Amino acid sequence: MSDLPPPKRDSSSILSSQEQTLRLARSRHIDGMLTKNSDSTFEQRASARLATEQATRQRNLETIMVMASRQCGESAAGGDVDPDWLTRFLQLAEEISSVPMQQLWGQILALEIATPGSFSVRALVTLKEMTQRDAQLFQRLCALSCAYVGNDERRLLIGIFKGSTLLSRARVSRLGLGKYRLPYNALLQLFELGLLHKGELESGALPADGLELEFTNQRWRLRSRQSNTKLLYYRLTPVANELAQLLRDVPPEEYQQDLQVLLAQGMQLEVAMLAPPIATDGSEEKGG
C-alpha cells in the first residue's frame, strides 16, 4: 500500500481531515499501514495498542476514585457497597474519559458509598450510553423539573387545563419549552434515552387543601380556583429520578416566572424560598 500524499496545509492551525485521521490512528497504535511502519509487526502494534488502552482505563478509574473520595469527605459510610454492583460500576466507568462525565461517575460512587442502593445498574448503563451533550440536556430537564412534596418522583410542568363552566369553554395553556433551551427535539432525545416518559400527562383534581410543589430553590402551594383545573406535565422515568440526585441546578428565573403567570390563570399560588442547595463538597452550588 502506498503512502498517503502529504496533506495540504493552509495558514491556520486547523488540521486537515487526513492529518486528523493520522493523529487518531497514531494515538491508538493503528497507523502501521498508513505510514508503512516496517519497524514493527501487526502483533507488536496490537500489543502496544492493548497496553495503551489498558493504561487509559486504569487512569480513568483512578481519576474517578479521586473525585469520589473528594466528594465523600468525612461523612460516615452507609454500609458495604454490593460487590456485584461495584464490579459492574468499574466495568462501565473505565471507559469514561471526559472530565465532566468522570465527575458524575465519581459523584455516583460517593453517593452509593454513603447510601448503598441509591443507584441501580440500569441507571449506570443509561449514564454510560449518554454523551456529554445528552448529559447537558438531562441537566436542563432536571433544572426545570419539580416534585410533589412527599413524593420523590419528578415532573416537568408544561401547562394547565381548565375545564368548561357555564360561562366558558375548556381551555389548555402550555409553555413553549424551547424558550428554556429544551425544544421538542431535545424531548425526543430524552424519550429515546429512557429518561422521560413519552406522552403528556394530566394530573387529577387538586386536593381541597391544595398541592405543594418543590423546585430546587422554591416551594409552591397551589389551590384551584375551580374544581376542574388540572396540571399538564411530562414524568421522569425511574432511572431519571435516580440520576437526578446528581444534579441540583436552580431553575431559570424566567421559567418559574412564566409558569407562575400561566398557573395563575386557574390557581392561587403561594411561593416560599428554600435554602440554596449544598454541593457534595460542602459548598453552596451556584444557580445557572
PDB file of C-alpha atoms in Angstrom:
ATOM      1  CA  MET A   1       0.000   0.000   0.000  1.00  0.00           C
ATOM      2  CA  SER A   2       1.449   3.370  -0.998  1.00  0.00           C
ATOM      3  CA  ASP A   3       1.874   6.202   1.456  1.00  0.00           C
ATOM      4  CA  LEU A   4      -0.863   8.794   1.561  1.00  0.00           C
ATOM      5  CA  PRO A   5       0.024  12.063  -0.160  1.00  0.00           C
ATOM      6  CA  PRO A   6       1.142  14.786   2.217  1.00  0.00           C
ATOM      7  CA  PRO A   7      -1.906  16.704   3.456  1.00  0.00           C
ATOM      8  CA  LYS A   8      -2.455  20.213   2.232  1.00  0.00           C
ATOM      9  CA  ARG A   9      -1.956  22.929   4.806  1.00  0.00           C
ATOM     10  CA  ASP A  10      -3.422  26.351   4.979  1.00  0.00           C
ATOM     11  CA  SER A  11      -2.257  29.277   7.026  1.00  0.00           C
ATOM     12  CA  SER A  12      -4.391  28.282  10.011  1.00  0.00           C
ATOM     13  CA  SER A  13      -3.579  25.715  12.676  1.00  0.00           C
ATOM     14  CA  ILE A  14      -6.688  23.650  11.932  1.00  0.00           C
ATOM     15  CA  LEU A  15      -5.847  20.069  10.992  1.00  0.00           C
ATOM     16  CA  SER A  16      -6.964  18.660   7.677  1.00  0.00           C
ATOM     17  CA  SER A  17      -9.138  15.551   7.717  1.00  0.00           C
ATOM     18  CA  GLN A  18      -6.165  13.422   6.664  1.00  0.00           C
ATOM     19  CA  GLU A  19      -3.971  14.857   9.408  1.00  0.00           C
ATOM     20  CA  GLN A  20      -6.689  14.247  11.980  1.00  0.00           C
ATOM     21  CA  THR A  21      -7.114  10.661  10.756  1.00  0.00           C
ATOM     22  CA  LEU A  22      -3.395  10.035  11.067  1.00  0.00           C
ATOM     23  CA  ARG A  23      -3.255  11.598  14.518  1.00  0.00           C
ATOM     24  CA  LEU A  24      -6.131   9.419  15.739  1.00  0.00           C
ATOM     25  CA  ALA A  25      -4.536   6.311  14.230  1.00  0.00           C
ATOM     26  CA  ARG A  26      -1.187   7.028  15.876  1.00  0.00           C
ATOM     27  CA  SER A  27      -2.807   7.673  19.255  1.00  0.00           C
ATOM     28  CA  ARG A  28      -4.390   4.189  19.125  1.00  0.00           C
ATOM     29  CA  HIS A  29      -1.417   2.386  17.515  1.00  0.00           C
ATOM     30  CA  ILE A  30      -3.325   1.533  14.327  1.00  0.00           C
ATOM     31  CA  ASP A  31      -1.257   3.668  11.949  1.00  0.00           C
ATOM     32  CA  GLY A  32       1.056   0.917  10.690  1.00  0.00           C
ATOM     33  CA  MET A  33      -0.396   0.622   7.177  1.00  0.00           C
ATOM     34  CA  LEU A  34      -0.918   4.383   6.885  1.00  0.00           C
ATOM     35  CA  THR A  35       2.756   5.131   7.479  1.00  0.00           C
ATOM     36  CA  LYS A  36       4.358   1.932   6.109  1.00  0.00           C
ATOM     37  CA  ASN A  37       5.686   1.200   9.570  1.00  0.00           C
ATOM     38  CA  SER A  38       8.071  -1.649   8.712  1.00  0.00           C
ATOM     39  CA  ASP A  39       9.875  -1.454  12.055  1.00  0.00           C
ATOM     40  CA  SER A  40       7.103  -3.386  13.840  1.00  0.00           C
ATOM     41  CA  THR A  41       4.781  -6.306  13.172  1.00  0.00           C
ATOM     42  CA  PHE A  42       0.991  -6.449  13.473  1.00  0.00           C
ATOM     43  CA  GLU A  43       1.435  -8.411  16.701  1.00  0.00           C
ATOM     44  CA  GLN A  44       3.752  -5.802  18.177  1.00  0.00           C
ATOM     45  CA  ARG A  45       1.438  -2.946  17.260  1.00  0.00           C
ATOM     46  CA  ALA A  46      -1.547  -4.866  18.656  1.00  0.00           C
ATOM     47  CA  SER A  47       0.295  -5.380  21.955  1.00  0.00           C
ATOM     48  CA  ALA A  48       1.163  -1.677  22.103  1.00  0.00           C
ATOM     49  CA  ARG A  49      -2.463  -0.719  21.397  1.00  0.00           C
ATOM     50  CA  LEU A  50      -3.852  -3.025  24.077  1.00  0.00           C
ATOM     51  CA  ALA A  51      -1.316  -1.771  26.617  1.00  0.00           C
ATOM     52  CA  THR A  52      -2.266   1.841  25.859  1.00  0.00           C
ATOM     53  CA  GLU A  53      -5.977   1.062  26.167  1.00  0.00           C
ATOM     54  CA  GLN A  54      -5.450  -0.752  29.471  1.00  0.00           C
ATOM     55  CA  ALA A  55      -3.433   2.177  30.829  1.00  0.00           C
ATOM     56  CA  THR A  56      -6.166   4.595  29.736  1.00  0.00           C
ATOM     57  CA  ARG A  57      -8.848   2.514  31.504  1.00  0.00           C
ATOM     58  CA  GLN A  58      -6.725   2.398  34.653  1.00  0.00           C
ATOM     59  CA  ARG A  59      -6.207   6.163  34.551  1.00  0.00           C
ATOM     60  CA  ASN A  60      -9.960   6.729  34.069  1.00  0.00           C
ATOM     61  CA  LEU A  61     -10.818   4.581  37.100  1.00  0.00           C
ATOM     62  CA  GLU A  62      -8.198   6.154  39.337  1.00  0.00           C
ATOM     63  CA  THR A  63      -9.359   9.644  38.322  1.00  0.00           C
ATOM     64  CA  ILE A  64     -12.956   8.739  39.178  1.00  0.00           C
ATOM     65  CA  MET A  65     -11.853   7.309  42.535  1.00  0.00           C
ATOM     66  CA  VAL A  66     -10.076  10.577  43.369  1.00  0.00           C
ATOM     67  CA  MET A  67     -13.228  12.531  42.503  1.00  0.00           C
ATOM     68  CA  ALA A  68     -15.377  10.192  44.596  1.00  0.00           C
ATOM     69  CA  SER A  69     -13.014  10.491  47.566  1.00  0.00           C
ATOM     70  CA  ARG A  70     -13.114  14.290  47.420  1.00  0.00           C
ATOM     71  CA  GLN A  71     -16.903  14.278  47.409  1.00  0.00           C
ATOM     72  CA  CYS A  72     -17.196  11.765  50.235  1.00  0.00           C
ATOM     73  CA  GLY A  73     -15.254  13.903  52.686  1.00  0.00           C
ATOM     74  CA  GLU A  74     -15.507  12.769  56.302  1.00  0.00           C
ATOM     75  CA  SER A  75     -19.161  11.688  56.137  1.00  0.00           C
ATOM     76  CA  ALA A  76     -19.972   8.238  57.524  1.00  0.00           C
ATOM     77  CA  ALA A  77     -20.419   5.370  55.082  1.00  0.00           C
ATOM     78  CA  GLY A  78     -23.868   3.796  54.968  1.00  0.00           C
ATOM     79  CA  GLY A  79     -22.608   0.219  54.814  1.00  0.00           C
ATOM     80  CA  ASP A  80     -20.832  -2.046  52.363  1.00  0.00           C
ATOM     81  CA  VAL A  81     -21.317  -1.438  48.655  1.00  0.00           C
ATOM     82  CA  ASP A  82     -22.708  -4.504  46.898  1.00  0.00           C
ATOM     83  CA  PRO A  83     -19.700  -6.252  45.280  1.00  0.00           C
ATOM     84  CA  ASP A  84     -21.620  -7.182  42.127  1.00  0.00           C
ATOM     85  CA  TRP A  85     -22.753  -3.577  41.756  1.00  0.00           C
ATOM     86  CA  LEU A  86     -19.172  -2.361  42.229  1.00  0.00           C
ATOM     87  CA  THR A  87     -17.854  -4.794  39.614  1.00  0.00           C
ATOM     88  CA  ARG A  88     -20.391  -3.522  37.075  1.00  0.00           C
ATOM     89  CA  PHE A  89     -19.633   0.074  38.040  1.00  0.00           C
ATOM     90  CA  LEU A  90     -15.919  -0.434  37.349  1.00  0.00           C
ATOM     91  CA  GLN A  91     -16.594  -2.195  34.035  1.00  0.00           C
ATOM     92  CA  LEU A  92     -18.642   0.765  32.834  1.00  0.00           C
ATOM     93  CA  ALA A  93     -16.652   3.596  34.410  1.00  0.00           C
ATOM     94  CA  GLU A  94     -13.301   2.510  32.951  1.00  0.00           C
ATOM     95  CA  GLU A  95     -14.450   3.730  29.529  1.00  0.00           C
ATOM     96  CA  ILE A  96     -15.240   7.281  30.745  1.00  0.00           C
ATOM     97  CA  SER A  97     -12.534   9.730  29.675  1.00  0.00           C
ATOM     98  CA  SER A  98     -14.404  13.053  29.636  1.00  0.00           C
ATOM     99  CA  VAL A  99     -13.699  15.035  32.810  1.00  0.00           C
ATOM    100  CA  PRO A 100     -17.296  16.330  33.246  1.00  0.00           C
ATOM    101  CA  MET A 101     -18.641  12.777  32.879  1.00  0.00           C
ATOM    102  CA  GLN A 102     -15.964  11.432  35.236  1.00  0.00           C
ATOM    103  CA  GLN A 103     -17.212  13.923  37.816  1.00  0.00           C
ATOM    104  CA  LEU A 104     -20.710  12.450  37.531  1.00  0.00           C
ATOM    105  CA  TRP A 105     -19.379   8.919  37.944  1.00  0.00           C
ATOM    106  CA  GLY A 106     -17.335   9.996  40.957  1.00  0.00           C
ATOM    107  CA  GLN A 107     -20.451  11.557  42.453  1.00  0.00           C
ATOM    108  CA  ILE A 108     -22.427   8.342  41.884  1.00  0.00           C
ATOM    109  CA  LEU A 109     -19.813   6.298  43.734  1.00  0.00           C
ATOM    110  CA  ALA A 110     -19.686   8.802  46.592  1.00  0.00           C
ATOM    111  CA  LEU A 111     -23.474   8.706  46.995  1.00  0.00           C
ATOM    112  CA  GLU A 112     -23.542   4.911  46.723  1.00  0.00           C
ATOM    113  CA  ILE A 113     -20.920   4.638  49.476  1.00  0.00           C
ATOM    114  CA  ALA A 114     -22.932   6.994  51.671  1.00  0.00           C
ATOM    115  CA  THR A 115     -26.246   5.235  50.910  1.00  0.00           C
ATOM    116  CA  PRO A 116     -25.877   1.788  49.283  1.00  0.00           C
ATOM    117  CA  GLY A 117     -28.687   1.057  46.841  1.00  0.00           C
ATOM    118  CA  SER A 118     -29.046   4.647  45.641  1.00  0.00           C
ATOM    119  CA  PHE A 119     -28.300   3.719  42.025  1.00  0.00           C
ATOM    120  CA  SER A 120     -29.356   0.692  40.032  1.00  0.00           C
ATOM    121  CA  VAL A 121     -27.160  -0.999  37.448  1.00  0.00           C
ATOM    122  CA  ARG A 122     -29.734   0.090  34.886  1.00  0.00           C
ATOM    123  CA  ALA A 123     -29.076   3.717  35.820  1.00  0.00           C
ATOM    124  CA  LEU A 124     -25.336   3.132  35.374  1.00  0.00           C
ATOM    125  CA  VAL A 125     -25.881   1.612  31.923  1.00  0.00           C
ATOM    126  CA  THR A 126     -28.084   4.552  30.922  1.00  0.00           C
ATOM    127  CA  LEU A 127     -25.467   7.059  32.038  1.00  0.00           C
ATOM    128  CA  LYS A 128     -22.763   5.126  30.182  1.00  0.00           C
ATOM    129  CA  GLU A 129     -24.742   5.474  26.942  1.00  0.00           C
ATOM    130  CA  MET A 130     -25.114   9.238  27.390  1.00  0.00           C
ATOM    131  CA  THR A 131     -22.815  11.627  25.593  1.00  0.00           C
ATOM    132  CA  GLN A 132     -21.775  14.884  27.212  1.00  0.00           C
ATOM    133  CA  ARG A 133     -24.430  16.622  25.099  1.00  0.00           C
ATOM    134  CA  ASP A 134     -27.059  14.156  26.356  1.00  0.00           C
ATOM    135  CA  ALA A 135     -25.963  14.905  29.912  1.00  0.00           C
ATOM    136  CA  GLN A 136     -26.379  18.633  29.291  1.00  0.00           C
ATOM    137  CA  LEU A 137     -29.939  18.066  28.022  1.00  0.00           C
ATOM    138  CA  PHE A 138     -30.684  15.983  31.097  1.00  0.00           C
ATOM    139  CA  GLN A 139     -29.227  18.715  33.294  1.00  0.00           C
ATOM    140  CA  ARG A 140     -31.638  21.236  31.756  1.00  0.00           C
ATOM    141  CA  LEU A 141     -34.540  18.833  32.278  1.00  0.00           C
ATOM    142  CA  CYS A 142     -33.649  18.372  35.948  1.00  0.00           C
ATOM    143  CA  ALA A 143     -33.308  22.121  36.489  1.00  0.00           C
ATOM    144  CA  LEU A 144     -36.835  22.698  35.153  1.00  0.00           C
ATOM    145  CA  SER A 145     -38.427  19.759  36.958  1.00  0.00           C
ATOM    146  CA  CYS A 146     -40.177  19.703  40.307  1.00  0.00           C
ATOM    147  CA  ALA A 147     -41.698  17.121  42.634  1.00  0.00           C
ATOM    148  CA  TYR A 148     -44.835  16.957  44.716  1.00  0.00           C
ATOM    149  CA  VAL A 149     -43.855  17.429  48.359  1.00  0.00           C
ATOM    150  CA  GLY A 150     -43.682  13.991  49.954  1.00  0.00           C
ATOM    151  CA  ASN A 151     -43.077  12.278  46.589  1.00  0.00           C
ATOM    152  CA  ASP A 152     -39.607  11.955  45.028  1.00  0.00           C
ATOM    153  CA  GLU A 153     -40.949  11.392  41.511  1.00  0.00           C
ATOM    154  CA  ARG A 154     -40.036  14.420  39.423  1.00  0.00           C
ATOM    155  CA  ARG A 155     -42.225  16.088  36.810  1.00  0.00           C
ATOM    156  CA  LEU A 156     -41.745  18.692  34.104  1.00  0.00           C
ATOM    157  CA  LEU A 157     -44.719  21.044  34.309  1.00  0.00           C
ATOM    158  CA  ILE A 158     -45.700  22.430  30.921  1.00  0.00           C
ATOM    159  CA  GLY A 159     -49.247  23.752  31.223  1.00  0.00           C
ATOM    160  CA  ILE A 160     -52.693  23.889  32.707  1.00  0.00           C
ATOM    161  CA  PHE A 161     -56.089  22.519  31.707  1.00  0.00           C
ATOM    162  CA  LYS A 162     -59.219  24.452  32.689  1.00  0.00           C
ATOM    163  CA  GLY A 163     -62.450  22.570  32.226  1.00  0.00           C
ATOM    164  CA  SER A 164     -65.570  24.156  30.826  1.00  0.00           C
ATOM    165  CA  THR A 165     -68.012  26.063  33.001  1.00  0.00           C
ATOM    166  CA  LEU A 166     -71.415  27.617  32.363  1.00  0.00           C
ATOM    167  CA  LEU A 167     -69.651  30.771  31.199  1.00  0.00           C
ATOM    168  CA  SER A 168     -66.546  29.465  29.433  1.00  0.00           C
ATOM    169  CA  ARG A 169     -65.246  26.654  27.260  1.00  0.00           C
ATOM    170  CA  ALA A 170     -62.499  24.225  28.247  1.00  0.00           C
ATOM    171  CA  ARG A 171     -59.064  25.723  27.706  1.00  0.00           C
ATOM    172  CA  VAL A 172     -55.496  24.429  27.586  1.00  0.00           C
ATOM    173  CA  SER A 173     -52.484  26.705  28.064  1.00  0.00           C
ATOM    174  CA  ARG A 174     -48.904  25.491  27.565  1.00  0.00           C
ATOM    175  CA  LEU A 175     -45.382  26.838  27.841  1.00  0.00           C
ATOM    176  CA  GLY A 176     -43.040  26.607  24.872  1.00  0.00           C
ATOM    177  CA  LEU A 177     -40.062  24.782  26.349  1.00  0.00           C
ATOM    178  CA  GLY A 178     -37.753  25.862  23.529  1.00  0.00           C
ATOM    179  CA  LYS A 179     -37.583  29.235  25.245  1.00  0.00           C
ATOM    180  CA  TYR A 180     -35.741  27.497  28.109  1.00  0.00           C
ATOM    181  CA  ARG A 181     -33.348  25.560  25.832  1.00  0.00           C
ATOM    182  CA  LEU A 182     -35.420  22.383  25.870  1.00  0.00           C
ATOM    183  CA  PRO A 183     -37.095  22.240  22.427  1.00  0.00           C
ATOM    184  CA  TYR A 184     -39.179  19.305  21.250  1.00  0.00           C
ATOM    185  CA  ASN A 185     -36.248  17.580  19.526  1.00  0.00           C
ATOM    186  CA  ALA A 186     -34.497  17.600  22.924  1.00  0.00           C
ATOM    187  CA  LEU A 187     -37.562  15.932  24.453  1.00  0.00           C
ATOM    188  CA  LEU A 188     -37.427  13.285  21.722  1.00  0.00           C
ATOM    189  CA  GLN A 189     -33.810  12.597  22.639  1.00  0.00           C
ATOM    190  CA  LEU A 190     -34.742  12.283  26.321  1.00  0.00           C
ATOM    191  CA  PHE A 191     -37.542   9.870  25.367  1.00  0.00           C
ATOM    192  CA  GLU A 192     -35.050   7.797  23.375  1.00  0.00           C
ATOM    193  CA  LEU A 193     -32.589   7.703  26.277  1.00  0.00           C
ATOM    194  CA  GLY A 194     -35.313   6.404  28.586  1.00  0.00           C
ATOM    195  CA  LEU A 195     -35.152   9.465  30.846  1.00  0.00           C
ATOM    196  CA  LEU A 196     -38.600  10.886  30.134  1.00  0.00           C
ATOM    197  CA  HIS A 197     -41.877   9.014  29.694  1.00  0.00           C
ATOM    198  CA  LYS A 198     -43.395   9.552  26.262  1.00  0.00           C
ATOM    199  CA  GLY A 199     -46.654  11.409  26.205  1.00  0.00           C
ATOM    200  CA  GLU A 200     -48.027  14.398  28.014  1.00  0.00           C
ATOM    201  CA  LEU A 201     -49.892  13.561  31.237  1.00  0.00           C
ATOM    202  CA  GLU A 202     -52.710  15.240  33.091  1.00  0.00           C
ATOM    203  CA  SER A 203     -52.979  15.395  36.864  1.00  0.00           C
ATOM    204  CA  GLY A 204     -56.102  14.537  38.756  1.00  0.00           C
ATOM    205  CA  ALA A 205     -58.123  17.152  40.566  1.00  0.00           C
ATOM    206  CA  LEU A 206     -56.051  19.011  43.136  1.00  0.00           C
ATOM    207  CA  PRO A 207     -56.749  18.210  46.819  1.00  0.00           C
ATOM    208  CA  ALA A 208     -59.131  20.558  48.590  1.00  0.00           C
ATOM    209  CA  ASP A 209     -56.329  21.888  50.794  1.00  0.00           C
ATOM    210  CA  GLY A 210     -54.045  22.432  47.798  1.00  0.00           C
ATOM    211  CA  LEU A 211     -50.933  20.819  46.382  1.00  0.00           C
ATOM    212  CA  GLU A 212     -47.313  21.611  47.229  1.00  0.00           C
ATOM    213  CA  LEU A 213     -44.606  21.528  44.572  1.00  0.00           C
ATOM    214  CA  GLU A 214     -40.892  21.703  45.316  1.00  0.00           C
ATOM    215  CA  PHE A 215     -38.241  23.021  42.963  1.00  0.00           C
ATOM    216  CA  THR A 216     -34.571  23.190  43.894  1.00  0.00           C
ATOM    217  CA  ASN A 217     -34.959  26.746  45.172  1.00  0.00           C
ATOM    218  CA  GLN A 218     -38.677  27.233  45.884  1.00  0.00           C
ATOM    219  CA  ARG A 219     -41.767  25.552  47.308  1.00  0.00           C
ATOM    220  CA  TRP A 220     -45.137  26.393  45.754  1.00  0.00           C
ATOM    221  CA  ARG A 221     -48.606  25.787  47.163  1.00  0.00           C
ATOM    222  CA  LEU A 222     -51.336  25.583  44.526  1.00  0.00           C
ATOM    223  CA  ARG A 223     -55.085  25.882  45.123  1.00  0.00           C
ATOM    224  CA  SER A 224     -57.622  25.559  42.320  1.00  0.00           C
ATOM    225  CA  ARG A 225     -59.969  28.424  41.595  1.00  0.00           C
ATOM    226  CA  GLN A 226     -62.388  25.896  40.082  1.00  0.00           C
ATOM    227  CA  SER A 227     -62.771  22.149  40.574  1.00  0.00           C
ATOM    228  CA  ASN A 228     -61.866  21.005  37.055  1.00  0.00           C
ATOM    229  CA  THR A 229     -58.443  22.633  36.773  1.00  0.00           C
ATOM    230  CA  LYS A 230     -55.549  20.229  36.187  1.00  0.00           C
ATOM    231  CA  LEU A 231     -51.808  20.334  35.618  1.00  0.00           C
ATOM    232  CA  LEU A 232     -50.161  19.156  32.397  1.00  0.00           C
ATOM    233  CA  TYR A 233     -46.709  17.594  32.655  1.00  0.00           C
ATOM    234  CA  TYR A 234     -44.141  15.065  31.490  1.00  0.00           C
ATOM    235  CA  ARG A 235     -42.974  12.469  34.012  1.00  0.00           C
ATOM    236  CA  LEU A 236     -39.354  11.472  34.525  1.00  0.00           C
ATOM    237  CA  THR A 237     -38.642   7.737  34.440  1.00  0.00           C
ATOM    238  CA  PRO A 238     -37.377   5.811  37.500  1.00  0.00           C
ATOM    239  CA  VAL A 239     -33.844   5.819  36.041  1.00  0.00           C
ATOM    240  CA  ALA A 240     -34.029   9.571  35.517  1.00  0.00           C
ATOM    241  CA  ASN A 241     -35.181  10.065  39.107  1.00  0.00           C
ATOM    242  CA  GLU A 242     -32.131   8.124  40.299  1.00  0.00           C
ATOM    243  CA  LEU A 243     -29.746  10.150  38.156  1.00  0.00           C
ATOM    244  CA  ALA A 244     -31.455  13.415  39.113  1.00  0.00           C
ATOM    245  CA  GLN A 245     -29.796  13.049  42.532  1.00  0.00           C
ATOM    246  CA  LEU A 246     -26.581  14.133  40.803  1.00  0.00           C
ATOM    247  CA  LEU A 247     -27.971  17.444  39.548  1.00  0.00           C
ATOM    248  CA  ARG A 248     -29.273  20.236  41.775  1.00  0.00           C
ATOM    249  CA  ASP A 249     -29.270  23.233  39.448  1.00  0.00           C
ATOM    250  CA  VAL A 250     -31.596  26.126  40.234  1.00  0.00           C
ATOM    251  CA  PRO A 251     -34.327  26.589  37.578  1.00  0.00           C
ATOM    252  CA  PRO A 252     -34.063  29.562  35.225  1.00  0.00           C
ATOM    253  CA  GLU A 253     -35.845  32.505  36.816  1.00  0.00           C
ATOM    254  CA  GLU A 254     -37.663  33.192  33.553  1.00  0.00           C
ATOM    255  CA  TYR A 255     -39.168  29.689  33.506  1.00  0.00           C
ATOM    256  CA  GLN A 256     -40.512  29.969  37.034  1.00  0.00           C
ATOM    257  CA  GLN A 257     -41.946  33.421  36.380  1.00  0.00           C
ATOM    258  CA  ASP A 258     -43.646  32.308  33.159  1.00  0.00           C
ATOM    259  CA  LEU A 259     -45.009  29.180  34.849  1.00  0.00           C
ATOM    260  CA  GLN A 260     -46.407  31.239  37.722  1.00  0.00           C
ATOM    261  CA  VAL A 261     -48.204  33.543  35.272  1.00  0.00           C
ATOM    262  CA  LEU A 262     -49.641  30.549  33.428  1.00  0.00           C
ATOM    263  CA  LEU A 263     -50.802  28.721  36.573  1.00  0.00           C
ATOM    264  CA  ALA A 264     -52.389  31.912  37.925  1.00  0.00           C
ATOM    265  CA  GLN A 265     -54.992  31.602  35.149  1.00  0.00           C
ATOM    266  CA  GLY A 266     -56.716  28.889  37.148  1.00  0.00           C
ATOM    267  CA  MET A 267     -54.995  28.644  40.525  1.00  0.00           C
ATOM    268  CA  GLN A 268     -53.978  30.582  43.571  1.00  0.00           C
ATOM    269  CA  LEU A 269     -50.246  30.393  44.131  1.00  0.00           C
ATOM    270  CA  GLU A 270     -48.080  30.880  47.225  1.00  0.00           C
ATOM    271  CA  VAL A 271     -44.288  30.821  46.900  1.00  0.00           C
ATOM    272  CA  ALA A 272     -41.741  30.145  49.634  1.00  0.00           C
ATOM    273  CA  MET A 273     -37.978  30.331  49.091  1.00  0.00           C
ATOM    274  CA  LEU A 274     -35.789  27.396  50.072  1.00  0.00           C
ATOM    275  CA  ALA A 275     -32.183  27.399  51.269  1.00  0.00           C
ATOM    276  CA  PRO A 276     -29.631  27.131  48.434  1.00  0.00           C
ATOM    277  CA  PRO A 277     -28.697  23.516  47.630  1.00  0.00           C
ATOM    278  CA  ILE A 278     -25.478  22.243  49.159  1.00  0.00           C
ATOM    279  CA  ALA A 279     -22.867  20.732  46.870  1.00  0.00           C
ATOM    280  CA  THR A 280     -21.352  17.401  47.776  1.00  0.00           C
ATOM    281  CA  ASP A 281     -18.071  19.098  48.726  1.00  0.00           C
ATOM    282  CA  GLY A 282     -19.946  21.194  51.287  1.00  0.00           C
ATOM    283  CA  SER A 283     -20.040  24.457  49.322  1.00  0.00           C
ATOM    284  CA  GLU A 284     -23.191  26.135  48.091  1.00  0.00           C
ATOM    285  CA  GLU A 285     -23.997  25.485  44.478  1.00  0.00           C
ATOM    286  CA  LYS A 286     -24.452  28.370  42.087  1.00  0.00           C
ATOM    287  CA  GLY A 287     -27.634  28.792  40.139  1.00  0.00           C
ATOM    288  CA  GLY A 288     -27.496  28.912  36.367  1.00  0.00           C
TER     289      GLY A 288
END
